[in-house]
mmCIF file of C-alpha atoms and ligand atoms in Angstrom:
data_model
loop_
_atom_site.group_PDB
_atom_site.id
_atom_site.type_symbol
_atom_site.label_atom_id
_atom_site.label_comp_id
_atom_site.label_asym_id
_atom_site.label_seq_id
_atom_site.Cartn_x
_atom_site.Cartn_y
_atom_site.Cartn_z
ATOM 1 C CA MET A 1 109.298 57.719 208.661
ATOM 2 C CA VAL A 2 108.223 60.401 206.256
ATOM 3 C CA LYS A 3 104.774 60.129 204.653
ATOM 4 C CA VAL A 4 105.629 59.781 200.992
ATOM 5 C CA GLU A 5 102.152 60.632 199.703
ATOM 6 C CA LYS A 6 102.491 64.053 201.284
ATOM 7 C CA TYR A 7 106.223 64.443 200.800
ATOM 8 C CA ILE A 8 106.264 64.039 197.022
ATOM 9 C CA PRO A 9 103.751 66.791 196.081
ATOM 10 C CA LYS A 10 105.224 69.134 198.705
ATOM 11 C CA SER A 11 108.693 68.650 197.339
ATOM 12 C CA ILE A 12 107.524 69.205 193.749
ATOM 13 C CA GLU A 13 105.817 72.454 194.823
ATOM 14 C CA ARG A 14 108.994 73.594 196.543
ATOM 15 C CA ILE A 15 111.076 73.024 193.411
ATOM 16 C CA LYS A 16 108.509 74.864 191.288
ATOM 17 C CA LYS A 17 108.725 77.816 193.644
ATOM 18 C CA GLU A 18 112.508 77.970 193.930
ATOM 19 C CA VAL A 19 113.452 77.355 190.318
ATOM 20 C CA ASP A 20 112.350 79.276 187.240
ATOM 21 C CA GLY A 21 114.930 78.663 184.570
ATOM 22 C CA ARG A 22 117.250 76.163 183.019
ATOM 23 C CA THR A 23 118.308 73.724 185.717
ATOM 24 C CA ILE A 24 120.897 70.987 185.867
ATOM 25 C CA ILE A 25 121.588 68.054 188.120
ATOM 26 C CA ALA A 26 124.502 65.631 188.123
ATOM 27 C CA LEU A 27 122.713 62.321 187.717
ATOM 28 C CA SER A 28 124.835 59.356 188.742
ATOM 29 C CA GLY A 29 122.103 56.730 188.840
ATOM 30 C CA GLY A 30 122.462 56.508 192.619
ATOM 31 C CA VAL A 31 119.195 56.620 194.535
ATOM 32 C CA ASP A 32 119.658 60.211 195.789
ATOM 33 C CA SER A 33 120.327 61.911 192.471
ATOM 34 C CA SER A 34 117.733 59.727 190.737
ATOM 35 C CA VAL A 35 114.977 60.735 193.179
ATOM 36 C CA CYS A 36 115.912 64.408 192.820
ATOM 37 C CA ALA A 37 115.892 64.151 189.040
ATOM 38 C CA VAL A 38 112.406 62.612 188.980
ATOM 39 C CA LEU A 39 111.008 65.160 191.468
ATOM 40 C CA ALA A 40 112.542 68.043 189.527
ATOM 41 C CA HIS A 41 111.358 66.658 186.204
ATOM 42 C CA ARG A 42 107.803 66.487 187.566
ATOM 43 C CA ALA A 43 108.166 70.060 188.773
ATOM 44 C CA ILE A 44 109.730 71.777 185.781
ATOM 45 C CA GLY A 45 109.693 69.241 182.918
ATOM 46 C CA ASP A 46 112.219 69.854 180.182
ATOM 47 C CA LYS A 47 113.694 72.863 181.929
ATOM 48 C CA LEU A 48 115.553 70.199 183.881
ATOM 49 C CA ILE A 49 118.635 68.855 182.153
ATOM 50 C CA PRO A 50 120.142 65.931 184.032
ATOM 51 C CA ILE A 51 123.823 65.485 183.212
ATOM 52 C CA TYR A 52 125.263 62.006 183.370
ATOM 53 C CA ILE A 53 129.030 61.855 183.127
ATOM 54 C CA ASP A 54 130.303 58.563 181.819
ATOM 55 C CA THR A 55 133.678 58.498 183.520
ATOM 56 C CA GLY A 56 134.667 55.132 182.057
ATOM 57 C CA LEU A 57 134.806 53.995 185.697
ATOM 58 C CA MET A 58 131.231 52.764 185.750
ATOM 59 C CA ARG A 59 130.020 49.217 186.086
ATOM 60 C CA LYS A 60 129.097 46.959 183.201
ATOM 61 C CA GLY A 61 126.033 48.208 181.308
ATOM 62 C CA GLU A 62 125.477 51.094 183.747
ATOM 63 C CA THR A 63 125.493 53.918 181.217
ATOM 64 C CA GLU A 64 123.047 52.095 178.929
ATOM 65 C CA ARG A 65 120.667 51.403 181.832
ATOM 66 C CA ILE A 66 120.692 55.033 182.943
ATOM 67 C CA LYS A 67 119.805 56.093 179.400
ATOM 68 C CA GLU A 68 116.884 53.636 179.378
ATOM 69 C CA ILE A 69 115.578 54.475 182.843
ATOM 70 C CA PHE A 70 115.665 58.240 182.264
ATOM 71 C CA ALA A 71 114.678 58.092 178.589
ATOM 72 C CA ASP A 72 111.760 60.499 179.078
ATOM 73 C CA MET A 73 114.052 63.239 180.371
ATOM 74 C CA ASN A 74 116.272 65.654 178.558
ATOM 75 C CA LEU A 75 119.317 63.643 179.652
ATOM 76 C CA GLN A 76 122.757 64.766 178.528
ATOM 77 C CA VAL A 77 125.324 61.986 178.478
ATOM 78 C CA VAL A 78 128.888 63.245 178.558
ATOM 79 C CA HIS A 79 131.392 60.669 177.331
ATOM 80 C CA ALA A 80 134.482 61.546 179.306
ATOM 81 C CA LYS A 81 136.362 58.272 179.673
ATOM 82 C CA ASP A 82 139.479 59.604 177.955
ATOM 83 C CA ARG A 83 139.615 62.611 180.232
ATOM 84 C CA PHE A 84 139.388 60.435 183.355
ATOM 85 C CA LEU A 85 141.969 57.928 182.133
ATOM 86 C CA ALA A 86 144.317 60.789 181.285
ATOM 87 C CA ALA A 87 143.818 62.321 184.744
ATOM 88 C CA LEU A 88 144.570 58.962 186.377
ATOM 89 C CA LYS A 89 147.550 58.137 184.186
ATOM 90 C CA GLY A 90 150.637 57.176 186.179
ATOM 91 C CA LEU A 91 148.945 57.671 189.576
ATOM 92 C CA GLU A 92 149.338 54.940 192.184
ATOM 93 C CA ASP A 93 148.537 56.688 195.427
ATOM 94 C CA PRO A 94 144.892 56.120 196.459
ATOM 95 C CA GLU A 95 144.328 59.698 197.618
ATOM 96 C CA GLU A 96 145.872 61.167 194.472
ATOM 97 C CA LYS A 97 143.691 58.897 192.371
ATOM 98 C CA ARG A 98 140.565 59.967 194.285
ATOM 99 C CA LYS A 99 141.491 63.635 193.897
ATOM 100 C CA ALA A 100 142.176 63.239 190.175
ATOM 101 C CA VAL A 101 138.769 61.663 189.599
ATOM 102 C CA GLY A 102 137.019 64.333 191.682
ATOM 103 C CA GLU A 103 138.688 67.169 189.796
ATOM 104 C CA ALA A 104 138.071 65.629 186.384
ATOM 105 C CA PHE A 105 134.427 65.260 187.359
ATOM 106 C CA ILE A 106 134.061 68.879 188.422
ATOM 107 C CA ARG A 107 135.740 70.137 185.256
ATOM 108 C CA ALA A 108 133.580 67.984 182.991
ATOM 109 C CA PHE A 109 130.432 69.044 184.847
ATOM 110 C CA GLU A 110 131.358 72.744 184.784
ATOM 111 C CA GLU A 111 132.038 72.698 181.072
ATOM 112 C CA GLU A 112 128.663 71.158 180.430
ATOM 113 C CA ALA A 113 126.883 73.570 182.793
ATOM 114 C CA ARG A 114 128.461 76.558 181.051
ATOM 115 C CA GLU A 115 127.602 75.309 177.615
ATOM 116 C CA LEU A 116 123.999 74.759 178.651
ATOM 117 C CA GLU A 117 123.887 78.186 180.335
ATOM 118 C CA ALA A 118 122.313 76.611 183.384
ATOM 119 C CA GLU A 119 120.935 78.987 185.988
ATOM 120 C CA TYR A 120 119.975 76.567 188.733
ATOM 121 C CA LEU A 121 121.603 73.513 190.254
ATOM 122 C CA ILE A 122 119.792 70.685 191.998
ATOM 123 C CA GLN A 123 121.732 68.523 194.394
ATOM 124 C CA GLY A 124 120.924 65.170 195.945
ATOM 125 C CA THR A 125 122.260 66.020 199.389
ATOM 126 C CA ILE A 126 120.475 63.990 202.084
ATOM 127 C CA TYR A 127 120.130 64.674 205.791
ATOM 128 C CA PRO A 128 123.160 62.670 207.002
ATOM 129 C CA ASP A 129 125.359 64.427 204.382
ATOM 130 C CA ARG A 130 124.242 67.788 205.707
ATOM 131 C CA ILE A 131 124.992 66.825 209.286
ATOM 132 C CA GLU A 132 128.424 65.473 208.368
ATOM 133 C CA SER A 133 129.306 68.595 206.401
ATOM 134 C CA GLU A 134 128.038 70.968 209.083
ATOM 135 C CA GLY A 135 129.934 69.044 211.724
ATOM 136 C CA GLY A 136 133.058 69.311 209.620
ATOM 137 C CA ILE A 137 133.496 65.538 209.569
ATOM 138 C CA LYS A 138 134.045 65.436 205.853
ATOM 139 C CA SER A 139 133.187 67.617 202.949
ATOM 140 C CA HIS A 140 130.641 65.581 201.172
ATOM 141 C CA HIS A 141 129.464 64.849 197.901
ATOM 142 C CA ASN A 142 129.461 62.045 195.470
ATOM 143 C CA VAL A 143 132.394 62.220 193.144
ATOM 144 C CA GLY A 144 134.513 64.541 195.116
ATOM 145 C CA GLY A 145 132.915 67.946 195.230
ATOM 146 C CA LEU A 146 130.719 70.574 193.722
ATOM 147 C CA PRO A 147 131.192 73.047 190.973
ATOM 148 C CA SER A 148 132.679 76.017 192.757
ATOM 149 C CA VAL A 149 133.441 78.323 189.840
ATOM 150 C CA ILE A 150 129.989 78.745 188.399
ATOM 151 C CA GLU A 151 127.629 81.232 189.962
ATOM 152 C CA PHE A 152 124.163 79.756 189.977
ATOM 153 C CA LYS A 153 121.078 81.872 190.604
ATOM 154 C CA GLY A 154 119.980 79.179 193.009
ATOM 155 C CA ILE A 155 120.950 75.801 194.396
ATOM 156 C CA VAL A 156 118.157 73.528 195.570
ATOM 157 C CA GLU A 157 118.558 70.421 197.704
ATOM 158 C CA PRO A 158 115.090 68.859 197.587
ATOM 159 C CA ILE A 159 115.764 65.813 199.793
ATOM 160 C CA ASP A 160 118.098 67.318 202.388
ATOM 161 C CA ASP A 161 115.672 66.379 205.172
ATOM 162 C CA LEU A 162 115.513 62.650 204.349
ATOM 163 C CA TYR A 163 117.431 59.661 205.645
ATOM 164 C CA LYS A 164 118.617 57.037 203.179
ATOM 165 C CA ASP A 165 115.814 54.554 203.874
ATOM 166 C CA GLU A 166 113.295 57.357 203.347
ATOM 167 C CA VAL A 167 114.908 58.263 200.030
ATOM 168 C CA ARG A 168 114.536 54.614 198.992
ATOM 169 C CA GLU A 169 110.868 54.707 199.936
ATOM 170 C CA VAL A 170 110.298 57.887 197.931
ATOM 171 C CA ALA A 171 112.147 56.245 194.998
ATOM 172 C CA ARG A 172 109.729 53.310 195.088
ATOM 173 C CA ALA A 173 106.728 55.618 195.344
ATOM 174 C CA LEU A 174 107.985 57.562 192.318
ATOM 175 C CA GLY A 175 108.058 54.307 190.360
ATOM 176 C CA LEU A 176 111.806 54.053 189.982
ATOM 177 C CA PRO A 177 112.921 50.438 189.363
ATOM 178 C CA ASP A 178 114.313 48.300 192.206
ATOM 179 C CA GLU A 179 117.802 48.476 190.758
ATOM 180 C CA ILE A 180 117.716 52.189 191.648
ATOM 181 C CA SER A 181 115.640 52.163 194.855
ATOM 182 C CA ASN A 182 117.613 49.238 196.338
ATOM 183 C CA ARG A 183 120.917 50.197 194.816
ATOM 184 C CA MET A 184 124.056 49.332 196.740
ATOM 185 C CA PRO A 185 126.314 52.253 197.561
ATOM 186 C CA PHE A 186 128.756 52.787 194.702
ATOM 187 C CA PRO A 187 131.722 55.064 195.363
ATOM 188 C CA GLY A 188 132.029 58.352 193.490
ATOM 189 C CA PRO A 189 135.491 57.456 192.135
ATOM 190 C CA GLY A 190 133.888 54.319 190.689
ATOM 191 C CA LEU A 191 135.913 51.280 189.744
ATOM 192 C CA SER A 192 139.173 53.205 190.255
ATOM 193 C CA VAL A 193 139.046 52.399 193.996
ATOM 194 C CA ARG A 194 138.656 48.708 193.104
ATOM 195 C CA ILE A 195 141.970 48.608 191.279
ATOM 196 C CA ILE A 196 145.057 48.578 193.440
ATOM 197 C CA GLY A 197 147.652 50.920 191.967
ATOM 198 C CA MET A 198 147.619 52.322 188.480
ATOM 199 C CA VAL A 199 144.336 52.371 186.546
ATOM 200 C CA THR A 200 144.619 51.036 183.004
ATOM 201 C CA GLU A 201 141.969 50.101 180.468
ATOM 202 C CA GLU A 202 142.971 46.464 180.770
ATOM 203 C CA LYS A 203 142.499 46.421 184.552
ATOM 204 C CA LEU A 204 139.207 48.282 184.174
ATOM 205 C CA ASP A 205 137.931 45.659 181.747
ATOM 206 C CA VAL A 206 138.895 42.872 184.173
ATOM 207 C CA VAL A 207 137.336 44.501 187.219
ATOM 208 C CA ARG A 208 134.166 45.436 185.316
ATOM 209 C CA GLU A 209 133.577 41.880 184.074
ATOM 210 C CA ALA A 210 134.470 40.303 187.429
ATOM 211 C CA ASN A 211 132.235 42.751 189.253
ATOM 212 C CA ALA A 212 129.288 41.867 187.017
ATOM 213 C CA ILE A 213 129.763 38.154 187.774
ATOM 214 C CA VAL A 214 129.956 38.773 191.534
ATOM 215 C CA GLU A 215 126.811 40.914 191.463
ATOM 216 C CA GLU A 216 124.954 38.289 189.415
ATOM 217 C CA GLU A 217 125.860 35.498 191.824
ATOM 218 C CA LEU A 218 125.351 37.286 195.134
ATOM 219 C CA LEU A 219 123.072 40.289 194.945
ATOM 220 C CA GLU A 220 119.616 38.751 194.736
ATOM 221 C CA THR A 221 120.266 35.655 196.847
ATOM 222 C CA PHE A 222 122.274 37.098 199.728
ATOM 223 C CA HIS A 223 121.316 40.798 199.859
ATOM 224 C CA PRO A 224 124.738 42.026 200.939
ATOM 225 C CA TRP A 225 125.151 45.647 202.014
ATOM 226 C CA GLN A 226 127.796 45.782 199.327
ATOM 227 C CA THR A 227 129.416 43.236 197.059
ATOM 228 C CA PHE A 228 131.957 43.657 194.301
ATOM 229 C CA ALA A 229 135.250 42.504 192.785
ATOM 230 C CA ALA A 230 138.621 44.230 192.865
ATOM 231 C CA VAL A 231 141.856 43.710 190.941
ATOM 232 C CA LEU A 232 144.789 43.309 193.293
ATOM 233 C CA GLY A 233 147.701 42.860 190.873
ATOM 234 C CA LYS A 234 149.362 40.036 189.040
ATOM 235 C CA GLY A 235 150.509 36.571 190.127
ATOM 236 C CA THR A 236 151.634 33.324 188.588
ATOM 237 C CA GLY A 237 149.251 30.701 187.252
ATOM 238 C CA VAL A 238 149.268 27.802 184.805
ATOM 239 C CA LYS A 239 147.430 27.539 181.518
ATOM 240 C CA GLY A 240 147.941 24.170 179.833
ATOM 241 C CA ASP A 241 151.683 23.475 180.138
ATOM 242 C CA LEU A 242 152.643 27.093 180.530
ATOM 243 C CA ARG A 243 153.304 29.218 183.559
ATOM 244 C CA VAL A 244 151.603 32.558 182.996
ATOM 245 C CA HIS A 245 151.419 35.879 184.770
ATOM 246 C CA GLY A 246 147.757 36.767 185.281
ATOM 247 C CA TRP A 247 145.450 38.964 187.336
ATOM 248 C CA ILE A 248 144.475 38.309 190.945
ATOM 249 C CA VAL A 249 140.846 39.231 191.615
ATOM 250 C CA ALA A 250 139.409 39.669 195.097
ATOM 251 C CA VAL A 251 135.735 39.122 195.870
ATOM 252 C CA ARG A 252 134.167 41.220 198.623
ATOM 253 C CA ALA A 253 130.738 40.791 200.207
ATOM 254 C CA VAL A 254 129.946 42.635 203.406
ATOM 255 C CA GLY A 255 127.108 43.191 205.793
ATOM 256 C CA SER A 256 126.842 46.625 207.402
ATOM 257 C CA ARG A 257 124.340 49.035 208.888
ATOM 258 C CA ASP A 258 125.785 52.314 207.744
ATOM 259 C CA GLY A 259 129.153 51.612 206.102
ATOM 260 C CA MET A 260 131.084 52.800 209.163
ATOM 261 C CA THR A 261 131.810 49.240 210.237
ATOM 262 C CA ALA A 262 131.318 46.058 208.244
ATOM 263 C CA GLU A 263 131.585 42.274 208.500
ATOM 264 C CA SER A 264 132.655 39.966 205.747
ATOM 265 C CA MET A 265 129.695 37.708 204.830
ATOM 266 C CA GLU A 266 129.816 33.989 205.481
ATOM 267 C CA LEU A 267 129.054 32.556 202.048
ATOM 268 C CA PRO A 268 128.501 28.908 201.117
ATOM 269 C CA TRP A 269 131.620 27.280 199.696
ATOM 270 C CA GLU A 270 129.802 26.157 196.507
ATOM 271 C CA VAL A 271 128.828 29.755 195.816
ATOM 272 C CA LEU A 272 132.403 30.965 196.240
ATOM 273 C CA LYS A 273 133.668 28.122 194.041
ATOM 274 C CA LYS A 274 131.139 28.993 191.339
ATOM 275 C CA ILE A 275 132.246 32.628 191.382
ATOM 276 C CA GLU A 276 135.907 31.545 191.123
ATOM 277 C CA SER A 277 135.155 29.205 188.267
ATOM 278 C CA ARG A 278 133.096 31.768 186.339
ATOM 279 C CA ILE A 279 135.664 34.530 186.772
ATOM 280 C CA THR A 280 138.652 32.429 185.651
ATOM 281 C CA SER A 281 136.811 30.904 182.703
ATOM 282 C CA GLU A 282 135.001 34.035 181.516
ATOM 283 C CA ILE A 283 138.035 36.295 181.996
ATOM 284 C CA PRO A 284 141.006 34.207 180.821
ATOM 285 C CA SER A 285 143.588 36.768 181.969
ATOM 286 C CA VAL A 286 142.607 36.058 185.622
ATOM 287 C CA VAL A 287 144.542 33.196 187.262
ATOM 288 C CA ARG A 288 143.571 33.563 190.890
ATOM 289 C CA VAL A 289 140.433 34.531 192.840
ATOM 290 C CA VAL A 290 140.484 35.249 196.573
ATOM 291 C CA TYR A 291 137.701 36.021 199.065
ATOM 292 C CA ASP A 292 138.337 38.908 201.442
ATOM 293 C CA LEU A 293 137.569 37.892 205.038
ATOM 294 C CA SER A 294 138.473 41.221 206.628
ATOM 295 C CA PRO A 295 136.013 43.214 208.675
ATOM 296 C CA LYS A 296 136.044 47.016 208.803
ATOM 297 C CA PRO A 297 138.037 47.937 210.830
ATOM 298 C CA PRO A 298 140.881 47.249 210.293
ATOM 299 C CA ALA A 299 140.100 47.037 206.551
ATOM 300 C CA THR A 300 137.870 49.454 204.695
ATOM 301 C CA ILE A 301 135.012 48.210 202.537
ATOM 302 C CA GLU A 302 136.638 49.344 199.283
ATOM 303 C CA PHE A 303 140.220 48.370 198.538
ATOM 304 C CA GLU A 304 141.535 51.910 198.193
HETATM 305 P P1 XMP B 1 135.165 52.519 202.904
HETATM 306 O O1 XMP B 1 135.885 51.905 201.744
HETATM 307 O O2 XMP B 1 135.777 53.798 203.364
HETATM 308 O O3 XMP B 1 133.735 52.896 202.342
HETATM 309 O O4 XMP B 1 134.944 51.552 204.028
HETATM 310 C C1 XMP B 1 132.576 53.179 203.103
HETATM 311 C C2 XMP B 1 131.430 53.411 202.120
HETATM 312 O O5 XMP B 1 131.658 54.590 201.343
HETATM 313 C C3 XMP B 1 131.775 54.272 199.965
HETATM 314 N N1 XMP B 1 132.889 55.097 199.445
HETATM 315 C C4 XMP B 1 132.730 56.238 198.767
HETATM 316 N N2 XMP B 1 131.624 56.894 198.352
HETATM 317 N N3 XMP B 1 132.969 58.563 197.371
HETATM 318 C C5 XMP B 1 131.756 58.041 197.630
HETATM 319 O O6 XMP B 1 130.753 58.618 197.214
HETATM 320 C C6 XMP B 1 134.123 57.980 197.754
HETATM 321 O O7 XMP B 1 135.210 58.471 197.484
HETATM 322 C C7 XMP B 1 133.985 56.748 198.486
HETATM 323 N N4 XMP B 1 134.897 55.885 199.024
HETATM 324 C C8 XMP B 1 134.188 54.891 199.611
HETATM 325 C C9 XMP B 1 132.041 52.780 199.899
HETATM 326 O O8 XMP B 1 131.613 52.212 198.674
HETATM 327 C C10 XMP B 1 131.275 52.289 201.103
HETATM 328 O O9 XMP B 1 129.903 52.166 200.820
#
């Protein structure tokens, strides 16, 4: 385990040495980019401009929290929901959806970087990402890729020698709140991978609300590796005397070590019933709630 008391000042010195101009970082609120943003801010102050892209695919309240947590930085919030919804319009295939989100992200980020005339880029690559990329297992980064068109004077990856648990420790030592240091993995393509088929604003609203309820009920008590809700499609239900066509929401809670394999968590029946009852009463367009029992493999953790 890395010694954080030594690591933090060393890393700040390194950034000071490698960067001497206007610098940007794509800040997602994940632990990696958050740690990099704080280290870089301590190194170069307002020369760092963290860019947070609100894709419209974020969880409930996420954008507001990021603004609060990073209020002392020169944070640029790019409201790009319309661009992402337009890019996703009509797409049903999971890989096409993922690609559309990745490309929209890169374009939005590039536009912002150009406008700001940024010279340096900081990236939250961590050690396992580097190994995976070098080994050709997958090209990595959050939200699909990196700006490839812009020529930066320098690209710095301040935490590329840390494992995830070490990044979390550095996050705590830097004083970041638990919601960042203990944050569950959240996929780059956001809530779009938790909607089967076409992404619409209506489905996004349903999945966002349902997800918030699931997190509230499970996160602090059961400490899952990951827990969330997904919208599967529509099915028949009854409301009063009427048969209605409403949304089917799936609840997922898994234990895992590294995300490569996962087990569905065994949750108390009363807890599952409470989640069902809250989701169907707080989101009236939902008629059915199911709990996903599948391990990975053969399922994946996310639904798409
Ligand atoms: P799956 O669904 O493949 O997910 O079992 C394994 C872990 O990776 C996360 N995930 C992603 N993370 N971009 C990301 O940054 C993605 O496109 C992506 N897809 C899945 C998922 O949340 C889980 O932690």
